Amino acid sequence: MRDLPTIAIVDDDESVRDTTKDLLESAGLSAATFRSAERFLLSKDTCAIKCLVADMRMPGMTGLELHRHLDAAGTPIPTILITAYPDEGARAHALKAGVICFLAKPFSAEDLLACVEMALQAA
């Protein structure tokens, strides 16, 4: 059996974490969930993560701040940002920072899976 790439889902909304995990696992991927960027950073398995799906707005560190932190630490992970508050300026800013995709909630399964595929190819 081959090792599946693991996608981390970082979102303060439990229902988003759970439904996103279910979607990824139904597509044959492995997923791990975290309720905050800080919890993700404390995880011992961050080196196994091949793609990060993070909420743009969370208490504490935002998804974009997490992406930048990982880059600055020399441990970049291809990142997909999701948000319930789509804003073209924030989208442009995130893409300029190297984020793979910027999706508005609710996003379609097809859109998320296409972004994950791009992220895994970039990993």
mmCIF file with all atom_site columns, C-alpha atoms in Angstrom:
data_model
loop_
_atom_site.group_PDB
_atom_site.id
_atom_site.type_symbol
_atom_site.label_atom_id
_atom_site.label_alt_id
_atom_site.label_comp_id
_atom_site.label_asym_id
_atom_site.label_entity_id
_atom_site.label_seq_id
_atom_site.pdbx_PDB_ins_code
_atom_site.Cartn_x
_atom_site.Cartn_y
_atom_site.Cartn_z
_atom_site.occupancy
_atom_site.B_iso_or_equiv
_atom_site.pdbx_formal_charge
_atom_site.auth_seq_id
_atom_site.auth_comp_id
_atom_site.auth_asym_id
_atom_site.auth_atom_id
_atom_site.pdbx_PDB_model_num
ATOM 1   C CA . MET A 1 1   ? 0.000   0.000  0.000  1.00 0.00 ? 1   MET A CA 1
ATOM 2   C CA . ARG A 1 2   ? 1.384   3.404  -0.933 1.00 0.00 ? 2   ARG A CA 1
ATOM 3   C CA . ASP A 1 3   ? 1.667   6.258  1.509  1.00 0.00 ? 3   ASP A CA 1
ATOM 4   C CA . LEU A 1 4   ? -0.963  8.876  0.841  1.00 0.00 ? 4   LEU A CA 1
ATOM 5   C CA . PRO A 1 5   ? 0.006   12.529 0.943  1.00 0.00 ? 5   PRO A CA 1
ATOM 6   C CA . THR A 1 6   ? -1.480  14.186 4.010  1.00 0.00 ? 6   THR A CA 1
ATOM 7   C CA . ILE A 1 7   ? -3.438  17.416 3.708  1.00 0.00 ? 7   ILE A CA 1
ATOM 8   C CA . ALA A 1 8   ? -3.754  19.548 6.841  1.00 0.00 ? 8   ALA A CA 1
ATOM 9   C CA . ILE A 1 9   ? -7.019  21.406 7.393  1.00 0.00 ? 9   ILE A CA 1
ATOM 10  C CA . VAL A 1 10  ? -6.674  24.371 9.749  1.00 0.00 ? 10  VAL A CA 1
ATOM 11  C CA . ASP A 1 11  ? -9.969  26.087 10.551 1.00 0.00 ? 11  ASP A CA 1
ATOM 12  C CA . ASP A 1 12  ? -11.596 27.294 13.765 1.00 0.00 ? 12  ASP A CA 1
ATOM 13  C CA . ASP A 1 13  ? -14.999 26.051 12.497 1.00 0.00 ? 13  ASP A CA 1
ATOM 14  C CA . GLU A 1 14  ? -15.399 22.380 13.409 1.00 0.00 ? 14  GLU A CA 1
ATOM 15  C CA . SER A 1 15  ? -18.061 21.729 10.752 1.00 0.00 ? 15  SER A CA 1
ATOM 16  C CA . VAL A 1 16  ? -15.777 23.079 8.008  1.00 0.00 ? 16  VAL A CA 1
ATOM 17  C CA . ARG A 1 17  ? -12.893 20.949 9.306  1.00 0.00 ? 17  ARG A CA 1
ATOM 18  C CA . ASP A 1 18  ? -15.023 17.816 9.393  1.00 0.00 ? 18  ASP A CA 1
ATOM 19  C CA . THR A 1 19  ? -16.741 18.222 6.018  1.00 0.00 ? 19  THR A CA 1
ATOM 20  C CA . THR A 1 20  ? -13.462 19.150 4.307  1.00 0.00 ? 20  THR A CA 1
ATOM 21  C CA . LYS A 1 21  ? -11.747 16.117 5.850  1.00 0.00 ? 21  LYS A CA 1
ATOM 22  C CA . ASP A 1 22  ? -14.611 13.858 4.702  1.00 0.00 ? 22  ASP A CA 1
ATOM 23  C CA . LEU A 1 23  ? -14.390 15.279 1.178  1.00 0.00 ? 23  LEU A CA 1
ATOM 24  C CA . LEU A 1 24  ? -10.629 14.755 0.930  1.00 0.00 ? 24  LEU A CA 1
ATOM 25  C CA . GLU A 1 25  ? -10.810 11.240 2.355  1.00 0.00 ? 25  GLU A CA 1
ATOM 26  C CA . SER A 1 26  ? -13.633 10.319 -0.051 1.00 0.00 ? 26  SER A CA 1
ATOM 27  C CA . ALA A 1 27  ? -11.258 11.372 -2.856 1.00 0.00 ? 27  ALA A CA 1
ATOM 28  C CA . GLY A 1 28  ? -8.661  8.915  -1.550 1.00 0.00 ? 28  GLY A CA 1
ATOM 29  C CA . LEU A 1 29  ? -6.488  11.421 0.316  1.00 0.00 ? 29  LEU A CA 1
ATOM 30  C CA . SER A 1 30  ? -5.309  11.473 3.915  1.00 0.00 ? 30  SER A CA 1
ATOM 31  C CA . ALA A 1 31  ? -6.336  14.477 6.014  1.00 0.00 ? 31  ALA A CA 1
ATOM 32  C CA . ALA A 1 32  ? -5.513  15.815 9.465  1.00 0.00 ? 32  ALA A CA 1
ATOM 33  C CA . THR A 1 33  ? -7.455  18.597 11.186 1.00 0.00 ? 33  THR A CA 1
ATOM 34  C CA . PHE A 1 34  ? -6.387  21.408 13.508 1.00 0.00 ? 34  PHE A CA 1
ATOM 35  C CA . ARG A 1 35  ? -8.570  24.058 15.144 1.00 0.00 ? 35  ARG A CA 1
ATOM 36  C CA . SER A 1 36  ? -5.882  26.771 15.012 1.00 0.00 ? 36  SER A CA 1
ATOM 37  C CA . ALA A 1 37  ? -2.616  27.657 13.321 1.00 0.00 ? 37  ALA A CA 1
ATOM 38  C CA . GLU A 1 38  ? -0.920  27.443 16.690 1.00 0.00 ? 38  GLU A CA 1
ATOM 39  C CA . ARG A 1 39  ? -2.125  23.842 17.204 1.00 0.00 ? 39  ARG A CA 1
ATOM 40  C CA . PHE A 1 40  ? -0.894  22.957 13.729 1.00 0.00 ? 40  PHE A CA 1
ATOM 41  C CA . LEU A 1 41  ? 2.545   24.409 14.490 1.00 0.00 ? 41  LEU A CA 1
ATOM 42  C CA . LEU A 1 42  ? 2.720   22.394 17.738 1.00 0.00 ? 42  LEU A CA 1
ATOM 43  C CA . SER A 1 43  ? 1.977   19.180 15.847 1.00 0.00 ? 43  SER A CA 1
ATOM 44  C CA . LYS A 1 44  ? 4.899   16.807 15.492 1.00 0.00 ? 44  LYS A CA 1
ATOM 45  C CA . ASP A 1 45  ? 3.822   15.660 12.029 1.00 0.00 ? 45  ASP A CA 1
ATOM 46  C CA . THR A 1 46  ? 4.102   18.911 10.079 1.00 0.00 ? 46  THR A CA 1
ATOM 47  C CA . CYS A 1 47  ? 6.926   17.482 7.927  1.00 0.00 ? 47  CYS A CA 1
ATOM 48  C CA . ALA A 1 48  ? 4.495   14.838 6.590  1.00 0.00 ? 48  ALA A CA 1
ATOM 49  C CA . ILE A 1 49  ? 2.034   17.520 5.407  1.00 0.00 ? 49  ILE A CA 1
ATOM 50  C CA . LYS A 1 50  ? 2.113   18.004 1.629  1.00 0.00 ? 50  LYS A CA 1
ATOM 51  C CA . CYS A 1 51  ? -0.703  20.570 1.385  1.00 0.00 ? 51  CYS A CA 1
ATOM 52  C CA . LEU A 1 52  ? -2.281  23.033 3.789  1.00 0.00 ? 52  LEU A CA 1
ATOM 53  C CA . VAL A 1 53  ? -5.928  24.145 3.626  1.00 0.00 ? 53  VAL A CA 1
ATOM 54  C CA . ALA A 1 54  ? -6.281  27.052 6.048  1.00 0.00 ? 54  ALA A CA 1
ATOM 55  C CA . ASP A 1 55  ? -8.994  29.534 6.932  1.00 0.00 ? 55  ASP A CA 1
ATOM 56  C CA . MET A 1 56  ? -8.086  33.107 6.093  1.00 0.00 ? 56  MET A CA 1
ATOM 57  C CA . ARG A 1 57  ? -9.652  34.476 9.309  1.00 0.00 ? 57  ARG A CA 1
ATOM 58  C CA . MET A 1 58  ? -9.080  32.686 12.603 1.00 0.00 ? 58  MET A CA 1
ATOM 59  C CA . PRO A 1 59  ? -8.453  33.879 16.151 1.00 0.00 ? 59  PRO A CA 1
ATOM 60  C CA . GLY A 1 60  ? -4.729  34.218 16.715 1.00 0.00 ? 60  GLY A CA 1
ATOM 61  C CA . MET A 1 61  ? -2.669  33.520 13.603 1.00 0.00 ? 61  MET A CA 1
ATOM 62  C CA . THR A 1 62  ? -4.537  33.789 10.283 1.00 0.00 ? 62  THR A CA 1
ATOM 63  C CA . GLY A 1 63  ? -4.141  31.352 7.420  1.00 0.00 ? 63  GLY A CA 1
ATOM 64  C CA . LEU A 1 64  ? -2.009  33.846 5.486  1.00 0.00 ? 64  LEU A CA 1
ATOM 65  C CA . GLU A 1 65  ? 0.168   34.479 8.539  1.00 0.00 ? 65  GLU A CA 1
ATOM 66  C CA . LEU A 1 66  ? 0.617   30.709 8.919  1.00 0.00 ? 66  LEU A CA 1
ATOM 67  C CA . HIS A 1 67  ? 1.660   30.427 5.261  1.00 0.00 ? 67  HIS A CA 1
ATOM 68  C CA . ARG A 1 68  ? 4.185   33.236 5.702  1.00 0.00 ? 68  ARG A CA 1
ATOM 69  C CA . HIS A 1 69  ? 5.479   31.752 8.968  1.00 0.00 ? 69  HIS A CA 1
ATOM 70  C CA . LEU A 1 70  ? 6.147   28.390 7.303  1.00 0.00 ? 70  LEU A CA 1
ATOM 71  C CA . ASP A 1 71  ? 7.922   30.086 4.384  1.00 0.00 ? 71  ASP A CA 1
ATOM 72  C CA . ALA A 1 72  ? 10.060  32.207 6.718  1.00 0.00 ? 72  ALA A CA 1
ATOM 73  C CA . ALA A 1 73  ? 10.962  29.125 8.778  1.00 0.00 ? 73  ALA A CA 1
ATOM 74  C CA . GLY A 1 74  ? 12.220  27.384 5.642  1.00 0.00 ? 74  GLY A CA 1
ATOM 75  C CA . THR A 1 75  ? 9.441   24.788 5.760  1.00 0.00 ? 75  THR A CA 1
ATOM 76  C CA . PRO A 1 76  ? 7.042   25.962 3.050  1.00 0.00 ? 76  PRO A CA 1
ATOM 77  C CA . ILE A 1 77  ? 3.886   23.947 2.443  1.00 0.00 ? 77  ILE A CA 1
ATOM 78  C CA . PRO A 1 78  ? 1.726   24.596 -0.648 1.00 0.00 ? 78  PRO A CA 1
ATOM 79  C CA . THR A 1 79  ? -1.247  26.458 0.800  1.00 0.00 ? 79  THR A CA 1
ATOM 80  C CA . ILE A 1 80  ? -4.905  26.865 -0.121 1.00 0.00 ? 80  ILE A CA 1
ATOM 81  C CA . LEU A 1 81  ? -6.712  29.636 1.747  1.00 0.00 ? 81  LEU A CA 1
ATOM 82  C CA . ILE A 1 82  ? -10.453 29.440 2.313  1.00 0.00 ? 82  ILE A CA 1
ATOM 83  C CA . THR A 1 83  ? -12.649 32.275 3.527  1.00 0.00 ? 83  THR A CA 1
ATOM 84  C CA . ALA A 1 84  ? -16.236 33.151 4.316  1.00 0.00 ? 84  ALA A CA 1
ATOM 85  C CA . TYR A 1 85  ? -15.345 36.800 3.589  1.00 0.00 ? 85  TYR A CA 1
ATOM 86  C CA . PRO A 1 86  ? -14.089 36.893 -0.006 1.00 0.00 ? 86  PRO A CA 1
ATOM 87  C CA . ASP A 1 87  ? -12.300 40.099 -0.846 1.00 0.00 ? 87  ASP A CA 1
ATOM 88  C CA . GLU A 1 88  ? -10.471 40.708 -4.121 1.00 0.00 ? 88  GLU A CA 1
ATOM 89  C CA . GLY A 1 89  ? -7.712  42.683 -2.402 1.00 0.00 ? 89  GLY A CA 1
ATOM 90  C CA . ALA A 1 90  ? -7.071  39.902 0.111  1.00 0.00 ? 90  ALA A CA 1
ATOM 91  C CA . ARG A 1 91  ? -7.147  37.339 -2.700 1.00 0.00 ? 91  ARG A CA 1
ATOM 92  C CA . ALA A 1 92  ? -4.563  39.260 -4.738 1.00 0.00 ? 92  ALA A CA 1
ATOM 93  C CA . HIS A 1 93  ? -2.406  39.745 -1.633 1.00 0.00 ? 93  HIS A CA 1
ATOM 94  C CA . ALA A 1 94  ? -2.538  36.016 -0.798 1.00 0.00 ? 94  ALA A CA 1
ATOM 95  C CA . LEU A 1 95  ? -1.719  34.908 -4.343 1.00 0.00 ? 95  LEU A CA 1
ATOM 96  C CA . LYS A 1 96  ? 1.188   37.361 -4.455 1.00 0.00 ? 96  LYS A CA 1
ATOM 97  C CA . ALA A 1 97  ? 2.468   35.762 -1.222 1.00 0.00 ? 97  ALA A CA 1
ATOM 98  C CA . GLY A 1 98  ? 2.577   32.391 -3.006 1.00 0.00 ? 98  GLY A CA 1
ATOM 99  C CA . VAL A 1 99  ? -0.713  30.823 -1.951 1.00 0.00 ? 99  VAL A CA 1
ATOM 100 C CA . ILE A 1 100 ? -1.845  28.197 -4.508 1.00 0.00 ? 100 ILE A CA 1
ATOM 101 C CA . CYS A 1 101 ? -5.595  28.967 -4.363 1.00 0.00 ? 101 CYS A CA 1
ATOM 102 C CA . PHE A 1 102 ? -7.977  31.332 -2.587 1.00 0.00 ? 102 PHE A CA 1
ATOM 103 C CA . LEU A 1 103 ? -11.485 29.861 -2.297 1.00 0.00 ? 103 LEU A CA 1
ATOM 104 C CA . ALA A 1 104 ? -14.667 31.447 -0.982 1.00 0.00 ? 104 ALA A CA 1
ATOM 105 C CA . LYS A 1 105 ? -16.860 29.373 1.358  1.00 0.00 ? 105 LYS A CA 1
ATOM 106 C CA . PRO A 1 106 ? -18.924 27.509 0.474  1.00 0.00 ? 106 PRO A CA 1
ATOM 107 C CA . PHE A 1 107 ? -16.589 26.112 -2.187 1.00 0.00 ? 107 PHE A CA 1
ATOM 108 C CA . SER A 1 108 ? -17.373 23.218 -4.501 1.00 0.00 ? 108 SER A CA 1
ATOM 109 C CA . ALA A 1 109 ? -15.761 19.831 -4.051 1.00 0.00 ? 109 ALA A CA 1
ATOM 110 C CA . GLU A 1 110 ? -14.408 20.106 -7.598 1.00 0.00 ? 110 GLU A CA 1
ATOM 111 C CA . ASP A 1 111 ? -12.737 23.459 -6.919 1.00 0.00 ? 111 ASP A CA 1
ATOM 112 C CA . LEU A 1 112 ? -11.092 22.260 -3.707 1.00 0.00 ? 112 LEU A CA 1
ATOM 113 C CA . LEU A 1 113 ? -9.881  19.005 -5.268 1.00 0.00 ? 113 LEU A CA 1
ATOM 114 C CA . ALA A 1 114 ? -8.452  20.881 -8.273 1.00 0.00 ? 114 ALA A CA 1
ATOM 115 C CA . CYS A 1 115 ? -6.579  23.188 -5.892 1.00 0.00 ? 115 CYS A CA 1
ATOM 116 C CA . VAL A 1 116 ? -5.302  20.240 -3.840 1.00 0.00 ? 116 VAL A CA 1
ATOM 117 C CA . GLU A 1 117 ? -4.062  18.595 -7.032 1.00 0.00 ? 117 GLU A CA 1
ATOM 118 C CA . MET A 1 118 ? -2.167  21.785 -7.972 1.00 0.00 ? 118 MET A CA 1
ATOM 119 C CA . ALA A 1 119 ? -0.725  21.997 -4.453 1.00 0.00 ? 119 ALA A CA 1
ATOM 120 C CA . LEU A 1 120 ? 0.436   18.380 -4.479 1.00 0.00 ? 120 LEU A CA 1
ATOM 121 C CA . GLN A 1 121 ? 2.119   18.921 -7.842 1.00 0.00 ? 121 GLN A CA 1
ATOM 122 C CA . ALA A 1 122 ? 3.901   21.959 -6.370 1.00 0.00 ? 122 ALA A CA 1
ATOM 123 C CA . ALA A 1 123 ? 5.025   20.035 -3.260 1.00 0.00 ? 123 ALA A CA 1
#
